Structures are given as structure tokens and as C-alpha cells.
Amino acid sequence: MILNRIMQVKPGFSWPALICIIFIVSRLTAYACGVIFNMGFFTWGAQCLDIPLLQNKLWESIWYMHGQPPLFNLYIAAVINLFPDFLVKYVFQLCFLGFGLLHSLLLYKLLRELYIPMKICVLITLYFMLSPAAVLYENLFYYTQIELLLLTLSAWLLARFLKQQTFINAFLFFLTLAVLILTRSMFHWVWLLGFVMVLLALLPAHRNILLLAALIPLVLSGGWFYKNYVLYGKFASSSWLGMSLANVVKPQTGIAQKPRWKGIETYEDFIIPDTRFPGIEVLHTPYQSDSMVNLNYLPYLQVFDQFLEESVKKIKSEPGQYFYNVLKGHYLYFNPAANYDGLSDNRPKINIYAALYDLSFLNALYKRFTGKILYQPAFYIAIANILILLLSLRLCLLWVFSGNQEKRFHAFIMLYLLYNIAYIDFTGNFFEYSENVRFRFITIPSTLVLSGILLNYYLPHLSKFKWVKKFNNFNSLHK
């Protein structure tokens, strides 16, 4: 096979070095095609605090903001305060490229930690690293790339802990989850607590280490939630749930008759003045210095609460419509990951490559000659994902209580990956509508790792096929 010949290398060959070289060449090629680092979110993103506040009232603004967890804005503040304005964009761009390269190496290392043959590890890593979505999200200033990195890092750290049950391995794993919680509001404190409980139940011999290692991450992340509960009555890292849920439910009563995510004057008939916390600029300025809406403005808490109330009313009165909207959200969720609207500036520049990568050119050709659509990509992506998840769940349940240590090790990693995929699917589709495909993007490496485990398990059972036998023979030389 041609692939076998390509991947036959001398002993001592460094695959991570080759991954780095391919990464650099691919990104330079993308820039040659016109891809640029999109800083639009830095200007108009509601998640970003006003730049003057980050420069002059950083800690006060971080502490009192109720719309987002703190770390992403602290990251922005670190860059804009340490570097001159003309360098800020390039620093962010280098950081995001670094995140992408580090993620690729971590994905490869994670696969190798799982005893997956080298060939499968390399192919899976390159498949994701060279995907149009990976290239495009690396060039979008948003927290998506950071989420992706932290999720894969956490899985690798969990694998390290399961092999060497030390305090530091467990602590770094839980700390990574806490950092993710304090970066992205989708990840609730309960998500961390839930997996701590799972590990405590399944690893009784290591409960003392797990409890000690989880204590500080739980307190750090939970402390931020408790702070918001004390100040604003919300045990969450974001106050926006009502508005996000309204995107799914689309209620048309009360305040929900008004358009969502608009300036506070749009809702003036439904709110009363809120004079708490006098002198805190982030809470008492309706617009930022660039005229963008400041969703941390204190009266927005009333707006979000009323949108939540109207959304819950509609779910109770029309549950069927709500679940239909959730189903529509899943259709967006399973679209090709590069189809996110926030990537629209760069996507046309690699359209041909994207069409070849995801085979959508077949659709275009078929439509040109017949006037019909050959297939809906979301349907086939959904089928593939569901099949991978069901097969993975089957093996996970078979292996988790197995006496075979390697199978049990794989089962714990699979359980963690399935836990995250299910959590992101639930929070991303039941409580939000519009950005669903971006949520699935951060689950793709997890799905690919599950695919690697499945391939490693099922390929020997298919060895009666000649092409599978050749594949296995090559893998046996490079384990």
C-alpha cells in the first residue's frame, strides 16, 4: 500500500517533529491563500470587557462583572497591558498558533498514552490538524481554541494519573478543569464536581489522593460561583442563561416581545433603576467606550431574569415546540465544523480545500448536473458520531469493571471523553441556538480519540480482510 510505504521510516524517527513541520507548512500555506487572523471579536464581542476598564480598573471590573468567568478577560488584559498597541494583534496570533500546535502534539501524545499504534496516532492527529475547521478557529480571536486545548490537555493528564496515581497528576488534571470553568461559562462547577464523584466511586483505593487533589480546584472555581451568588443571587459564572435559552425557545410574551441582546433602552419599560454597588464603572455604564452594549450593566440582570421566566413559561406550555427547536439545534450542531458564521471572513479563502476535505464537492457536482442535493452533510456526520459514541459506550461498560488493567485504563478515558461530549451536547443544544456547530468543534478530538480506541480494538477482529491484514502488519512494526 502507498500509505505503508510513505510511513515506513527508520528507527528513531521523530513523528512529533514531523507533525510540527507539517503544522508550520500548512499554516503558511493558509496565509498564502489569504487567511488572516480575525480580531473582530476583540472589538464587538460582548464577552470582552471594555479596553479602558482592563487597562485602568482591571481587578475591580473582573471582580464585579457578572456576564463571564474571569480568565479570558485576564488573558486579554495581560496582553494589552504588556505589549504596545501595534503588537497586540500579532501577540494574540502567535499565541493562538501556539495553542494549535500544542494541541496537535497533545492529541498525538494522548493517543500514544492509550497504546494506540503509531500509524493510527499520526493519521488521526494529521486528520484533525489539517482540517479546515482547525485552521480557521486558530485564526479566530475567541475562546474556542483555548477550550479545545484545555479539554485535550485534561484527557492527557487523566491518562497520566491513571498510569501513575500521584497527587501531582491528579491535581493538574482537576486544576485544568477548574481553569476551563473559569474561562468558559458553558462549563459549570457541577461538571467538575460530577466527574470528581465518578472517580471517587470507581477508584476507591485512591480516594484520599483524589479528594486532596480536587480540593483546591473545587474551591477556586466554586468560590467564583459563590461570589456571584452572594453579589447577584446566581450560582453561575454567567448571568446570560435567560437570553441564551430564549434563543432556543423564542418566547413572544412580556419582555420577550423585544429583540434579544440589544441596548438597555430597548427594555426600559420592564426594568427599574438599580443603584447597588455605587462607583463600580463596569456595572453602571450601559455602553462601552466603543459604543458596544455593556451586558454587565446592572439592570441587565433584570432583563436576563425576565427572559428566563418567559422562556420557562413557554417550555411548560409548549414542550413539543421546545424539543423541536432543540432538534433543529442538533442539525446545526452536526454541520461541518467550518460552517460557523464567525468564520465567514476566512472560509471563502480555503473553500476549495474545505470542499475536498469534507467531500462537499460531490454535492456541488451532483447539484450542477441534476439540480438536486446528493446528501445533507449534517445527517452523515450525525450518524458517524452516534455510531462512534454507541460503540464506545459499549466497550466502556464492558471494560470499566474488567480485571484487565489495560482495558480498565481505556474505559476510564472513554468514560471521561463520553462524559464531556454528552455534557457539551446537552448544554450547547438545550440552552443555546445559533452557535451549535462551534460547540461540536471542541468535541471532535474526543470523538477522534474514541475512534482510535475502536480501531485498535476492532481491526484485529477484521484481519481476515487483506487490506486490514496489511494495515495490522505495519502497525505491529511501529507500536
Coordinates of C-alpha atoms in Angstrom, one line a residue:
M1 CA 0.0 0.0 0.0
I2 CA 1.2 3.5 -0.8
L3 CA 0.4 4.7 2.7
N4 CA 2.5 1.9 4.2
R5 CA 5.5 2.9 2.0
I6 CA 5.1 6.6 2.9
M7 CA 5.1 5.8 6.6
Q8 CA 7.9 3.3 6.7
V9 CA 10.7 5.2 8.5
K10 CA 14.0 4.5 10.1
P11 CA 14.1 3.6 13.8
G12 CA 14.3 6.7 16.0
F13 CA 12.4 8.8 13.5
S14 CA 10.6 11.7 15.4
W15 CA 6.9 11.8 14.5
P16 CA 6.3 14.9 16.8
A17 CA 9.0 16.8 14.8
L18 CA 7.3 15.9 11.6
I19 CA 3.9 17.0 13.0
C20 CA 5.5 20.4 13.9
I21 CA 6.9 20.7 10.3
I22 CA 3.6 19.8 8.7
F23 CA 1.8 22.2 11.0
I24 CA 4.1 25.1 10.1
V25 CA 3.9 24.4 6.3
S26 CA 0.1 24.1 6.4
R27 CA -0.4 27.4 8.3
L28 CA 2.0 29.2 6.0
T29 CA 0.0 27.8 3.1
A30 CA -3.2 29.0 4.6
Y31 CA -1.8 32.5 5.0
A32 CA -0.6 32.4 1.4
C33 CA -4.2 31.7 0.4
G34 CA -5.3 34.9 2.2
V35 CA -6.3 33.6 5.6
I36 CA -5.9 36.4 8.2
F37 CA -6.1 36.5 12.0
N38 CA -9.7 37.7 12.7
M39 CA -9.7 40.1 15.6
G40 CA -13.4 41.1 15.2
F41 CA -14.4 39.5 18.4
F42 CA -11.9 41.6 20.3
T43 CA -13.9 44.7 19.1
W44 CA -17.5 43.6 19.2
G45 CA -17.6 40.5 21.4
A46 CA -19.9 41.1 24.4
Q47 CA -17.7 38.7 26.4
C48 CA -14.8 41.2 26.3
L49 CA -14.7 43.9 28.9
D50 CA -14.1 47.5 27.7
I51 CA -10.4 48.0 27.0
P52 CA -10.1 51.2 29.2
L53 CA -11.5 49.1 32.1
L54 CA -9.0 46.3 31.5
Q55 CA -6.2 49.0 31.5
N56 CA -7.3 51.2 34.3
K57 CA -9.8 49.3 36.6
L58 CA -8.8 45.7 35.9
W59 CA -9.3 44.0 39.2
E60 CA -12.5 45.9 40.1
S61 CA -14.0 45.1 36.7
I62 CA -13.0 41.5 36.8
W63 CA -14.4 41.0 40.3
Y64 CA -17.8 42.7 39.6
M65 CA -18.6 41.5 36.1
H66 CA -21.4 39.0 36.1
G67 CA -21.6 38.1 32.4
Q68 CA -18.5 36.0 32.1
P69 CA -15.9 34.0 34.1
P70 CA -12.7 35.9 34.7
L71 CA -9.8 34.1 33.0
F72 CA -10.4 35.1 29.3
N73 CA -10.6 38.7 30.2
L74 CA -7.5 38.4 32.4
Y75 CA -5.7 36.9 29.4
I76 CA -6.7 39.8 27.2
A77 CA -5.7 42.3 29.9
A78 CA -2.2 40.6 30.3
V79 CA -1.5 41.1 26.5
I80 CA -2.9 44.6 26.1
N81 CA -1.1 45.8 29.2
L82 CA 2.3 44.1 28.5
F83 CA 2.6 45.0 24.8
P84 CA 2.2 48.2 22.7
D85 CA -1.0 48.5 20.7
F86 CA 0.7 47.8 17.3
L87 CA 1.9 44.4 18.6
V88 CA -1.3 43.2 20.3
K89 CA -2.8 41.5 17.2
Y90 CA 0.5 39.7 16.4
V91 CA 0.9 38.5 20.0
F92 CA -2.6 37.1 20.0
Q93 CA -2.0 35.5 16.6
L94 CA 1.3 33.8 17.8
C95 CA -0.5 32.6 21.0
F96 CA -3.3 31.1 19.0
L97 CA -0.9 29.4 16.6
G98 CA 1.0 28.1 19.6
F99 CA -2.3 26.8 21.1
G100 CA -3.0 25.0 17.8
L101 CA 0.5 23.4 17.6
L102 CA 0.5 22.4 21.3
H103 CA -3.0 20.9 20.8
S104 CA -1.8 18.8 17.9
L105 CA 1.2 17.4 19.9
L106 CA -1.0 16.7 22.9
L107 CA -3.5 14.9 20.8
Y108 CA -0.7 12.7 19.4
K109 CA 0.7 12.2 22.9
L110 CA -2.8 11.3 24.3
L111 CA -3.3 8.7 21.6
R112 CA 0.2 7.2 22.3
E113 CA -0.6 7.1 26.0
L114 CA -3.6 4.9 25.1
Y115 CA -1.3 2.3 23.5
I116 CA -2.8 3.1 20.1
P117 CA -0.4 2.1 17.2
M118 CA 1.8 4.8 15.8
K119 CA 0.2 4.8 12.4
I120 CA -3.3 5.4 13.7
C121 CA -2.0 8.1 16.1
V122 CA -0.3 10.0 13.3
L123 CA -3.3 9.7 10.9
I124 CA -5.8 10.9 13.5
T125 CA -3.5 13.8 14.5
L126 CA -3.0 14.9 11.0
Y127 CA -6.7 14.5 10.1
F128 CA -7.7 17.0 12.8
M129 CA -4.7 19.3 12.5
L130 CA -5.1 19.7 8.7
S131 CA -8.9 20.1 8.9
P132 CA -10.3 23.4 7.6
A133 CA -12.0 24.0 10.9
A134 CA -8.7 23.7 12.9
V135 CA -7.1 26.2 10.6
L136 CA -10.0 28.6 10.7
Y137 CA -10.5 28.5 14.5
E138 CA -6.8 29.1 15.1
N139 CA -7.3 32.4 13.2
L140 CA -10.4 33.5 15.1
F141 CA -9.8 35.5 18.3
Y142 CA -12.3 33.7 20.5
Y143 CA -12.0 31.3 23.5
T144 CA -12.9 28.2 21.3
Q145 CA -9.2 27.4 20.7
I146 CA -8.5 27.6 24.4
E147 CA -11.4 25.3 25.2
L148 CA -10.1 22.8 22.7
L149 CA -6.6 22.8 24.2
L150 CA -7.8 22.5 27.8
L151 CA -10.1 19.6 27.0
T152 CA -7.4 17.6 25.3
L153 CA -4.8 18.6 27.9
S154 CA -7.2 17.4 30.7
A155 CA -7.7 14.0 28.9
W156 CA -3.9 13.6 28.7
L157 CA -3.4 14.5 32.3
L158 CA -6.1 12.0 33.3
A159 CA -4.3 9.3 31.4
R160 CA -1.1 10.2 33.2
F161 CA -2.9 9.9 36.6
L162 CA -4.4 6.6 35.7
K163 CA -0.9 5.2 34.9
Q164 CA 0.8 6.9 37.9
Q165 CA -1.6 7.6 40.7
T166 CA 0.3 10.5 42.2
F167 CA -1.1 13.7 43.8
I168 CA 0.5 16.0 41.3
N169 CA -1.0 14.2 38.3
A170 CA -4.5 14.3 39.9
F171 CA -4.1 17.9 41.0
L172 CA -3.0 19.1 37.5
F173 CA -6.0 17.2 36.0
F174 CA -8.5 18.9 38.3
L175 CA -6.8 22.2 38.0
T176 CA -7.1 22.1 34.2
L177 CA -10.9 21.5 34.6
A178 CA -11.1 24.5 37.0
V179 CA -9.2 26.7 34.6
L180 CA -11.7 25.7 31.9
I181 CA -14.6 26.5 34.2
L182 CA -13.2 29.9 34.9
T183 CA -12.6 30.6 31.2
R184 CA -15.9 29.4 29.6
S185 CA -19.3 29.8 31.2
M186 CA -20.6 26.6 29.4
F187 CA -18.6 24.6 31.9
H188 CA -20.4 24.7 35.2
W189 CA -18.9 23.9 38.6
V190 CA -21.3 20.9 38.8
W191 CA -19.5 19.5 35.7
L192 CA -16.2 19.3 37.7
L193 CA -17.9 18.1 40.8
G194 CA -19.7 15.4 38.8
F195 CA -16.5 13.8 37.5
V196 CA -14.8 14.0 40.9
M197 CA -17.7 11.9 42.2
V198 CA -17.4 9.5 39.3
L199 CA -13.6 9.0 40.0
L200 CA -14.2 8.6 43.8
A201 CA -16.8 5.9 43.1
L202 CA -14.7 4.0 40.6
L203 CA -11.3 4.4 42.2
P204 CA -12.0 3.7 46.0
A205 CA -8.3 2.8 46.6
H206 CA -7.3 6.3 45.6
R207 CA -10.0 8.4 47.3
N208 CA -7.6 10.2 49.6
I209 CA -5.4 11.4 46.8
L210 CA -8.4 12.3 44.6
L211 CA -10.1 14.3 47.4
L212 CA -6.9 16.2 48.3
A213 CA -6.1 16.9 44.6
A214 CA -9.6 18.1 43.8
L215 CA -10.0 20.3 46.9
I216 CA -8.2 23.5 45.7
P217 CA -9.6 23.3 42.1
L218 CA -13.1 22.8 43.5
V219 CA -12.7 25.7 46.0
L220 CA -11.2 28.1 43.3
S221 CA -13.9 27.5 40.7
G222 CA -16.7 27.1 43.2
G223 CA -15.5 30.3 45.0
W224 CA -16.2 32.3 41.9
F225 CA -19.7 30.9 41.6
Y226 CA -20.3 31.6 45.3
K227 CA -19.1 35.2 44.8
N228 CA -21.7 35.6 42.0
Y229 CA -24.3 34.1 44.3
V230 CA -23.6 36.5 47.1
L231 CA -23.4 39.6 44.8
Y232 CA -26.2 38.8 42.3
G233 CA -28.1 35.7 43.6
K234 CA -26.7 33.4 40.8
F235 CA -24.6 30.3 41.4
A236 CA -23.1 30.5 37.9
S237 CA -20.2 32.1 36.1
S238 CA -22.5 34.0 33.8
S239 CA -25.9 35.7 34.1
W240 CA -26.9 35.3 30.5
L241 CA -28.8 32.0 30.8
G242 CA -32.2 33.6 30.2
M243 CA -31.2 35.3 27.0
S244 CA -29.4 32.2 25.7
L245 CA -32.4 29.9 26.5
A246 CA -34.6 32.4 24.7
N247 CA -32.6 31.9 21.6
V248 CA -33.9 28.3 21.7
V249 CA -37.4 28.8 23.0
K250 CA -38.2 32.0 21.2
P251 CA -40.9 33.2 23.6
Q252 CA -43.1 36.1 22.4
T253 CA -44.7 37.3 25.7
G254 CA -43.7 40.0 28.1
I255 CA -40.2 41.3 27.7
A256 CA -39.5 38.6 25.2
Q257 CA -41.5 40.5 22.6
K258 CA -38.4 42.8 22.4
P259 CA -35.4 41.7 20.3
R260 CA -32.6 40.0 22.2
W261 CA -29.1 41.3 23.0
K262 CA -30.0 45.0 22.4
G263 CA -29.2 48.2 24.2
I264 CA -30.8 48.7 27.6
E265 CA -33.2 51.4 26.3
T266 CA -35.0 48.6 24.4
Y267 CA -36.2 47.1 27.7
E268 CA -36.8 50.3 29.7
D269 CA -40.5 49.6 30.2
F270 CA -39.6 46.3 32.0
I271 CA -36.8 47.4 34.4
I272 CA -36.3 49.7 37.4
P273 CA -33.2 51.5 38.3
D274 CA -30.5 49.5 40.1
T275 CA -28.2 51.6 42.3
R276 CA -26.3 48.9 44.1
F277 CA -22.5 48.9 44.1
P278 CA -22.1 52.7 43.5
G279 CA -19.0 53.8 41.8
I280 CA -18.3 50.4 40.1
E281 CA -18.0 51.5 36.5
V282 CA -18.5 48.1 34.8
L283 CA -21.9 47.9 36.5
H284 CA -23.1 51.4 35.8
T285 CA -22.1 52.1 32.2
P286 CA -24.7 50.9 29.7
Y287 CA -22.3 51.2 26.7
Q288 CA -18.6 50.6 26.3
S289 CA -16.2 53.3 25.1
D290 CA -16.5 51.9 21.6
S291 CA -20.4 52.2 21.7
M292 CA -20.9 48.5 22.1
V293 CA -23.5 47.3 24.6
N294 CA -22.2 46.5 28.0
L295 CA -24.1 43.4 29.2
N296 CA -22.5 43.7 32.6
Y297 CA -24.6 46.9 33.2
L298 CA -26.5 46.1 36.4
P299 CA -30.1 46.5 35.0
Y300 CA -29.4 43.7 32.5
L301 CA -29.8 41.3 35.4
Q302 CA -33.5 42.1 35.4
V303 CA -33.6 41.6 31.7
F304 CA -32.0 38.2 31.7
D305 CA -34.2 37.0 34.6
Q306 CA -37.3 38.1 32.8
F307 CA -36.2 36.4 29.5
L308 CA -35.6 33.2 31.6
E309 CA -39.0 33.4 33.2
E310 CA -40.8 33.9 29.8
S311 CA -38.7 31.0 28.3
V312 CA -39.6 28.6 31.1
K313 CA -43.3 29.6 30.7
K314 CA -43.2 28.7 27.0
I315 CA -41.4 25.4 27.6
K316 CA -44.1 24.4 30.1
S317 CA -46.9 25.4 27.7
E318 CA -45.3 24.2 24.5
P319 CA -42.8 21.4 25.4
G320 CA -43.1 19.9 21.9
Q321 CA -42.0 23.1 20.2
Y322 CA -39.1 23.4 22.5
F323 CA -37.8 19.9 21.7
Y324 CA -38.4 20.6 18.0
N325 CA -36.1 23.6 18.4
V326 CA -33.6 21.5 20.2
L327 CA -33.7 19.1 17.3
K328 CA -33.1 22.0 14.9
G329 CA -30.1 23.0 17.1
H330 CA -28.7 19.5 16.6
Y331 CA -29.0 19.9 12.9
L332 CA -26.7 22.9 13.2
Y333 CA -24.5 21.1 15.7
F334 CA -23.7 18.3 13.2
N335 CA -22.9 20.5 10.3
P336 CA -19.3 20.6 9.1
A337 CA -17.4 22.4 11.9
A338 CA -16.0 25.1 9.5
N339 CA -19.6 26.3 8.8
Y340 CA -19.7 28.6 11.8
D341 CA -20.8 32.1 10.9
G342 CA -17.9 33.6 12.8
L343 CA -15.5 32.0 10.3
S344 CA -17.2 33.6 7.2
D345 CA -14.4 36.1 6.6
N346 CA -11.7 33.4 6.2
R347 CA -13.7 30.4 5.0
P348 CA -14.1 31.5 1.3
K349 CA -10.3 31.7 1.1
I350 CA -10.0 27.9 1.6
N351 CA -13.3 26.9 0.1
I352 CA -11.8 24.5 -2.5
Y353 CA -9.7 22.8 0.2
A354 CA -12.7 22.6 2.5
A355 CA -14.8 21.1 -0.3
L356 CA -12.2 18.4 -0.9
Y357 CA -11.6 17.7 2.8
D358 CA -15.3 17.2 3.7
L359 CA -16.3 15.8 0.2
S360 CA -18.9 18.5 -0.2
F361 CA -17.6 19.0 -3.8
L362 CA -19.6 15.8 -4.6
N363 CA -22.7 17.6 -3.5
A364 CA -21.8 20.6 -5.7
L365 CA -21.2 18.4 -8.8
Y366 CA -24.3 16.4 -8.3
K367 CA -26.4 19.5 -7.9
R368 CA -24.9 21.1 -11.0
F369 CA -25.9 18.1 -13.2
T370 CA -29.2 17.1 -11.6
G371 CA -30.4 20.2 -9.8
K372 CA -30.7 18.1 -6.6
I373 CA -28.7 17.7 -3.5
L374 CA -26.9 14.4 -3.1
Y375 CA -26.7 14.4 0.7
Q376 CA -27.0 16.5 3.8
P377 CA -23.6 16.6 5.5
A378 CA -25.2 17.1 8.9
F379 CA -27.1 13.8 8.5
Y380 CA -24.0 11.7 7.8
I381 CA -21.9 13.5 10.4
A382 CA -24.6 12.8 13.0
I383 CA -24.8 9.1 12.0
A384 CA -21.0 8.7 12.2
N385 CA -20.8 10.4 15.6
I386 CA -23.7 8.4 17.1
L387 CA -22.2 5.1 15.8
I388 CA -18.8 6.0 17.4
L389 CA -20.4 7.0 20.7
L390 CA -22.6 3.9 20.9
L391 CA -19.7 1.5 20.2
S392 CA -17.5 3.4 22.6
L393 CA -20.2 3.3 25.3
R394 CA -20.5 -0.5 24.8
L395 CA -16.8 -1.0 25.2
C396 CA -16.6 1.4 28.2
L397 CA -19.4 -0.5 30.0
L398 CA -17.7 -3.9 29.3
W399 CA -14.3 -2.7 30.4
V400 CA -14.8 -0.4 33.3
F401 CA -15.1 -3.2 35.8
S402 CA -12.7 -5.5 34.0
G403 CA -9.9 -7.3 35.7
N404 CA -7.7 -6.4 32.7
Q405 CA -5.8 -3.3 33.7
E406 CA -5.3 -2.0 30.1
K407 CA -9.0 -2.4 29.3
R408 CA -10.0 -0.7 32.5
F409 CA -7.5 2.1 31.8
H410 CA -9.1 2.6 28.3
A411 CA -12.6 2.5 29.9
F412 CA -11.8 5.4 32.3
I413 CA -10.5 7.6 29.4
M414 CA -13.5 6.7 27.3
L415 CA -15.8 7.5 30.2
Y416 CA -14.3 10.9 30.6
L417 CA -14.5 11.7 26.8
L418 CA -18.1 10.5 26.6
Y419 CA -19.0 12.5 29.7
N420 CA -17.6 15.7 28.1
I421 CA -19.3 15.0 24.7
A422 CA -22.6 14.4 26.4
Y423 CA -22.3 17.5 28.6
I424 CA -21.4 19.8 25.7
D425 CA -24.2 18.4 23.5
F426 CA -26.7 18.9 26.3
T427 CA -25.6 22.5 27.3
G428 CA -24.9 23.5 23.8
N429 CA -28.2 22.4 22.2
F430 CA -30.7 22.6 25.0
F431 CA -29.7 26.1 26.2
E432 CA -28.5 27.8 23.0
Y433 CA -29.3 28.1 19.4
S434 CA -27.1 29.6 16.6
E435 CA -23.5 28.7 17.5
N436 CA -24.2 25.0 17.9
V437 CA -21.6 23.9 15.3
R438 CA -18.9 25.8 17.2
F439 CA -19.7 23.8 20.3
R440 CA -19.3 20.5 18.5
F441 CA -15.9 21.5 17.2
I442 CA -14.3 21.3 20.6
T443 CA -15.6 17.7 20.9
I444 CA -14.1 16.5 17.6
P445 CA -10.7 15.5 19.2
S446 CA -12.5 13.5 21.8
T447 CA -14.5 11.7 19.2
L448 CA -11.4 11.0 17.2
V449 CA -9.6 9.5 20.2
L450 CA -12.6 7.3 20.8
S451 CA -12.3 6.3 17.1
G452 CA -8.7 5.4 17.6
I453 CA -9.5 3.2 20.5
L454 CA -12.2 1.5 18.5
L455 CA -9.9 1.0 15.5
N456 CA -7.3 -0.5 17.7
Y457 CA -9.8 -2.9 19.2
Y458 CA -11.8 -3.9 16.1
L459 CA -9.0 -4.1 13.5
P460 CA -7.6 -7.4 14.7
H461 CA -11.2 -8.9 14.6
L462 CA -11.3 -7.9 10.9
S463 CA -7.9 -9.3 9.9
K464 CA -9.5 -11.8 7.5
F465 CA -9.7 -8.9 5.1
K466 CA -6.4 -8.5 3.1
W467 CA -6.2 -4.7 3.4
V468 CA -6.8 -4.9 7.2
K469 CA -4.1 -7.5 7.5
K470 CA -1.6 -5.3 5.7
F471 CA -2.5 -2.4 8.0
N472 CA -2.1 -4.5 11.1
N473 CA 1.3 -5.9 9.9
F474 CA 2.6 -2.3 9.5
N475 CA 1.2 -1.3 12.9
S476 CA 3.0 -4.2 14.6
L477 CA 6.3 -2.8 13.5
H478 CA 5.6 0.7 15.0
K479 CA 3.9 0.1 18.3

